[in-house]
Amino acid sequence: MRVIQSITSIQSLSQERIDNMHQLQQQSYLVEQQLLGIDPFPPLLETKQGLAASDEACLIRCDVENILGFLQYVVTDNQLVINKLVVRPDYFRQGIGRDLLQSLIKQKRDSSILVETAQKNTPAINLYEKLGFRQTTQFYVEEGIEIVRLERT
């Protein structure tokens, strides 16, 4: 059985849960790093302590024993910003990311939702667009990565 847990602050989670999320994040971002061809890849530099110190909210998709994915976000006024959408690599393209996004959209239907991802991350862009996000801006960050900003209103 798979469930989605809504967490108001990552700081409220147990150290074991944070360790599991960090390990999952590392596995997923290694795949993204290879897809984008970027080394070093900034998201891989986040430590367990950095994740544990986050006061951001998140949705966690689990089965009986494992975290399969999580979505980390912040809410400001009438806008929500997704900072991470992470899925276990062996569960890619099995609906985990879609389920997390749909759950967030349902919970926050009165908010516009923003997300940024690398232009080369075609699977993520396709997922966001299937769920009603539209590209609004493209820009480069310091590391030379072209970023796409998408918004769902």
mmCIF file of C-alpha atoms in Angstrom, residues 5-151:
data_model
loop_
_atom_site.group_PDB
_atom_site.id
_atom_site.type_symbol
_atom_site.label_atom_id
_atom_site.label_comp_id
_atom_site.label_asym_id
_atom_site.label_seq_id
_atom_site.Cartn_x
_atom_site.Cartn_y
_atom_site.Cartn_z
ATOM 1 C CA GLN A 5 2.161 11.967 4.033
ATOM 2 C CA SER A 6 1.901 15.746 4.360
ATOM 3 C CA ILE A 7 4.605 17.232 6.623
ATOM 4 C CA THR A 8 4.442 20.892 7.669
ATOM 5 C CA SER A 9 8.183 21.123 8.428
ATOM 6 C CA ILE A 10 11.064 18.801 7.660
ATOM 7 C CA GLN A 11 12.490 19.761 11.055
ATOM 8 C CA SER A 12 9.683 17.740 12.683
ATOM 9 C CA LEU A 13 10.872 14.459 11.134
ATOM 10 C CA SER A 14 12.983 11.837 12.893
ATOM 11 C CA GLN A 15 16.680 11.658 12.079
ATOM 12 C CA GLU A 16 16.133 8.234 10.530
ATOM 13 C CA ARG A 17 13.480 9.646 8.167
ATOM 14 C CA ILE A 18 15.763 12.560 7.245
ATOM 15 C CA ASP A 19 18.647 10.140 6.618
ATOM 16 C CA ASN A 20 16.389 8.089 4.313
ATOM 17 C CA MET A 21 15.259 11.209 2.442
ATOM 18 C CA HIS A 22 18.853 12.389 2.039
ATOM 19 C CA GLN A 23 19.971 8.998 0.709
ATOM 20 C CA LEU A 24 17.074 8.991 -1.770
ATOM 21 C CA GLN A 25 17.904 12.558 -2.789
ATOM 22 C CA GLN A 26 21.521 11.601 -3.475
ATOM 23 C CA GLN A 27 20.485 8.602 -5.604
ATOM 24 C CA SER A 28 17.999 10.627 -7.627
ATOM 25 C CA TYR A 29 20.282 13.627 -8.139
ATOM 26 C CA LEU A 30 23.126 11.375 -9.328
ATOM 27 C CA VAL A 31 20.858 10.296 -12.198
ATOM 28 C CA GLU A 32 19.956 13.920 -12.920
ATOM 29 C CA GLN A 33 23.628 14.897 -12.806
ATOM 30 C CA GLN A 34 24.381 12.295 -15.488
ATOM 31 C CA LEU A 35 21.409 13.456 -17.582
ATOM 32 C CA LEU A 36 22.573 17.073 -17.442
ATOM 33 C CA GLY A 37 26.322 16.386 -17.645
ATOM 34 C CA ILE A 38 27.138 18.760 -14.773
ATOM 35 C CA ASP A 39 29.928 18.177 -12.265
ATOM 36 C CA PRO A 40 29.779 19.277 -9.557
ATOM 37 C CA PHE A 41 25.980 19.221 -9.426
ATOM 38 C CA PRO A 42 24.827 21.712 -6.742
ATOM 39 C CA PRO A 43 21.896 19.653 -5.344
ATOM 40 C CA LEU A 44 24.317 16.817 -4.538
ATOM 41 C CA LEU A 45 26.190 19.142 -2.185
ATOM 42 C CA GLU A 46 23.334 19.397 0.329
ATOM 43 C CA THR A 47 24.229 17.641 3.583
ATOM 44 C CA LYS A 48 21.976 15.659 5.909
ATOM 45 C CA GLN A 49 22.314 18.545 8.354
ATOM 46 C CA GLY A 50 21.175 21.021 5.706
ATOM 47 C CA LEU A 51 18.124 18.924 4.916
ATOM 48 C CA ALA A 52 17.343 18.462 8.621
ATOM 49 C CA ALA A 53 17.541 22.222 9.215
ATOM 50 C CA SER A 54 14.951 22.989 6.528
ATOM 51 C CA ASP A 55 11.669 24.397 7.767
ATOM 52 C CA GLU A 56 10.043 23.746 4.380
ATOM 53 C CA ALA A 57 6.924 21.632 4.055
ATOM 54 C CA CYS A 58 6.939 18.386 2.120
ATOM 55 C CA LEU A 59 4.856 15.551 0.815
ATOM 56 C CA ILE A 60 6.352 12.077 1.162
ATOM 57 C CA ARG A 61 5.229 9.082 -0.922
ATOM 58 C CA CYS A 62 5.838 5.792 0.888
ATOM 59 C CA ASP A 63 5.077 2.146 0.609
ATOM 60 C CA VAL A 64 5.065 -0.075 3.693
ATOM 61 C CA GLU A 65 8.808 0.227 4.344
ATOM 62 C CA ASN A 66 10.396 2.784 2.014
ATOM 63 C CA ILE A 67 10.230 6.381 0.919
ATOM 64 C CA LEU A 68 9.601 6.279 -2.828
ATOM 65 C CA GLY A 69 9.697 10.026 -3.392
ATOM 66 C CA PHE A 70 9.171 13.423 -1.857
ATOM 67 C CA LEU A 71 8.272 16.940 -2.866
ATOM 68 C CA GLN A 72 9.624 19.880 -0.865
ATOM 69 C CA TYR A 73 8.001 23.330 -1.070
ATOM 70 C CA VAL A 74 7.468 26.739 0.532
ATOM 71 C CA VAL A 75 4.320 28.858 0.585
ATOM 72 C CA THR A 76 4.379 32.640 0.387
ATOM 73 C CA ASP A 77 1.122 34.626 0.232
ATOM 74 C CA ASN A 78 -0.853 33.109 -2.661
ATOM 75 C CA GLN A 79 2.158 31.437 -4.267
ATOM 76 C CA LEU A 80 3.776 28.093 -3.711
ATOM 77 C CA VAL A 81 7.330 27.293 -4.844
ATOM 78 C CA ILE A 82 8.446 23.697 -5.360
ATOM 79 C CA ASN A 83 12.104 23.374 -4.382
ATOM 80 C CA LYS A 84 12.530 19.621 -4.879
ATOM 81 C CA LEU A 85 10.748 16.740 -6.499
ATOM 82 C CA VAL A 86 12.750 13.586 -5.828
ATOM 83 C CA VAL A 87 11.872 10.016 -6.834
ATOM 84 C CA ARG A 88 13.775 6.810 -6.164
ATOM 85 C CA PRO A 89 15.503 5.909 -9.444
ATOM 86 C CA ASP A 90 14.075 2.378 -9.481
ATOM 87 C CA TYR A 91 10.591 3.967 -9.359
ATOM 88 C CA PHE A 92 11.116 6.489 -12.175
ATOM 89 C CA ARG A 93 8.167 6.687 -14.601
ATOM 90 C CA GLN A 94 5.848 4.766 -12.278
ATOM 91 C CA GLY A 95 3.675 7.740 -11.307
ATOM 92 C CA ILE A 96 5.348 8.687 -8.024
ATOM 93 C CA GLY A 97 6.221 12.239 -9.110
ATOM 94 C CA ARG A 98 2.830 12.680 -10.743
ATOM 95 C CA ASP A 99 1.030 11.522 -7.580
ATOM 96 C CA LEU A 100 3.027 13.926 -5.416
ATOM 97 C CA LEU A 101 2.327 16.844 -7.760
ATOM 98 C CA GLN A 102 -1.372 16.008 -8.044
ATOM 99 C CA SER A 103 -1.655 15.794 -4.264
ATOM 100 C CA LEU A 104 -0.010 19.202 -3.897
ATOM 101 C CA ILE A 105 -2.233 20.736 -6.589
ATOM 102 C CA LYS A 106 -5.333 19.342 -4.869
ATOM 103 C CA GLN A 107 -4.271 20.603 -1.419
ATOM 104 C CA LYS A 108 -3.259 24.056 -2.637
ATOM 105 C CA ARG A 109 -5.788 24.716 -5.396
ATOM 106 C CA ASP A 110 -6.072 28.422 -4.547
ATOM 107 C CA SER A 111 -2.329 29.009 -4.947
ATOM 108 C CA SER A 112 -0.293 29.499 -8.070
ATOM 109 C CA ILE A 113 2.599 27.021 -8.141
ATOM 110 C CA LEU A 114 6.100 27.783 -9.428
ATOM 111 C CA VAL A 115 8.905 25.352 -10.149
ATOM 112 C CA GLU A 116 12.301 25.619 -11.829
ATOM 113 C CA THR A 117 14.243 22.840 -13.484
ATOM 114 C CA ALA A 118 17.095 22.459 -15.942
ATOM 115 C CA GLN A 119 16.165 22.915 -19.605
ATOM 116 C CA LYS A 120 17.786 19.541 -20.329
ATOM 117 C CA ASN A 121 15.554 17.786 -17.788
ATOM 118 C CA THR A 122 12.971 16.850 -20.411
ATOM 119 C CA PRO A 123 11.233 14.166 -18.291
ATOM 120 C CA ALA A 124 10.521 16.708 -15.526
ATOM 121 C CA ILE A 125 9.374 19.415 -17.944
ATOM 122 C CA ASN A 126 7.046 16.956 -19.684
ATOM 123 C CA LEU A 127 5.547 15.908 -16.338
ATOM 124 C CA TYR A 128 4.935 19.491 -15.236
ATOM 125 C CA GLU A 129 3.384 20.426 -18.577
ATOM 126 C CA LYS A 130 1.062 17.381 -18.491
ATOM 127 C CA LEU A 131 -0.231 18.682 -15.159
ATOM 128 C CA GLY A 132 -0.977 22.173 -16.456
ATOM 129 C CA PHE A 133 2.284 24.019 -15.830
ATOM 130 C CA ARG A 134 3.396 26.473 -18.527
ATOM 131 C CA GLN A 135 6.918 27.699 -19.221
ATOM 132 C CA THR A 136 7.235 31.379 -18.294
ATOM 133 C CA THR A 137 10.964 32.186 -18.221
ATOM 134 C CA GLN A 138 14.344 30.766 -19.167
ATOM 135 C CA PHE A 139 17.641 31.905 -17.659
ATOM 136 C CA TYR A 140 21.150 30.738 -16.783
ATOM 137 C CA VAL A 141 22.471 30.243 -13.268
ATOM 138 C CA GLU A 142 26.036 30.742 -12.089
ATOM 139 C CA GLU A 143 27.045 27.151 -12.888
ATOM 140 C CA GLY A 144 26.090 27.710 -16.540
ATOM 141 C CA ILE A 145 22.924 25.611 -16.325
ATOM 142 C CA GLU A 146 19.969 26.792 -18.404
ATOM 143 C CA ILE A 147 16.890 26.857 -16.171
ATOM 144 C CA VAL A 148 13.209 26.873 -17.119
ATOM 145 C CA ARG A 149 10.636 28.388 -14.783
ATOM 146 C CA LEU A 150 7.157 26.885 -15.038
ATOM 147 C CA GLU A 151 3.959 28.109 -13.429
#
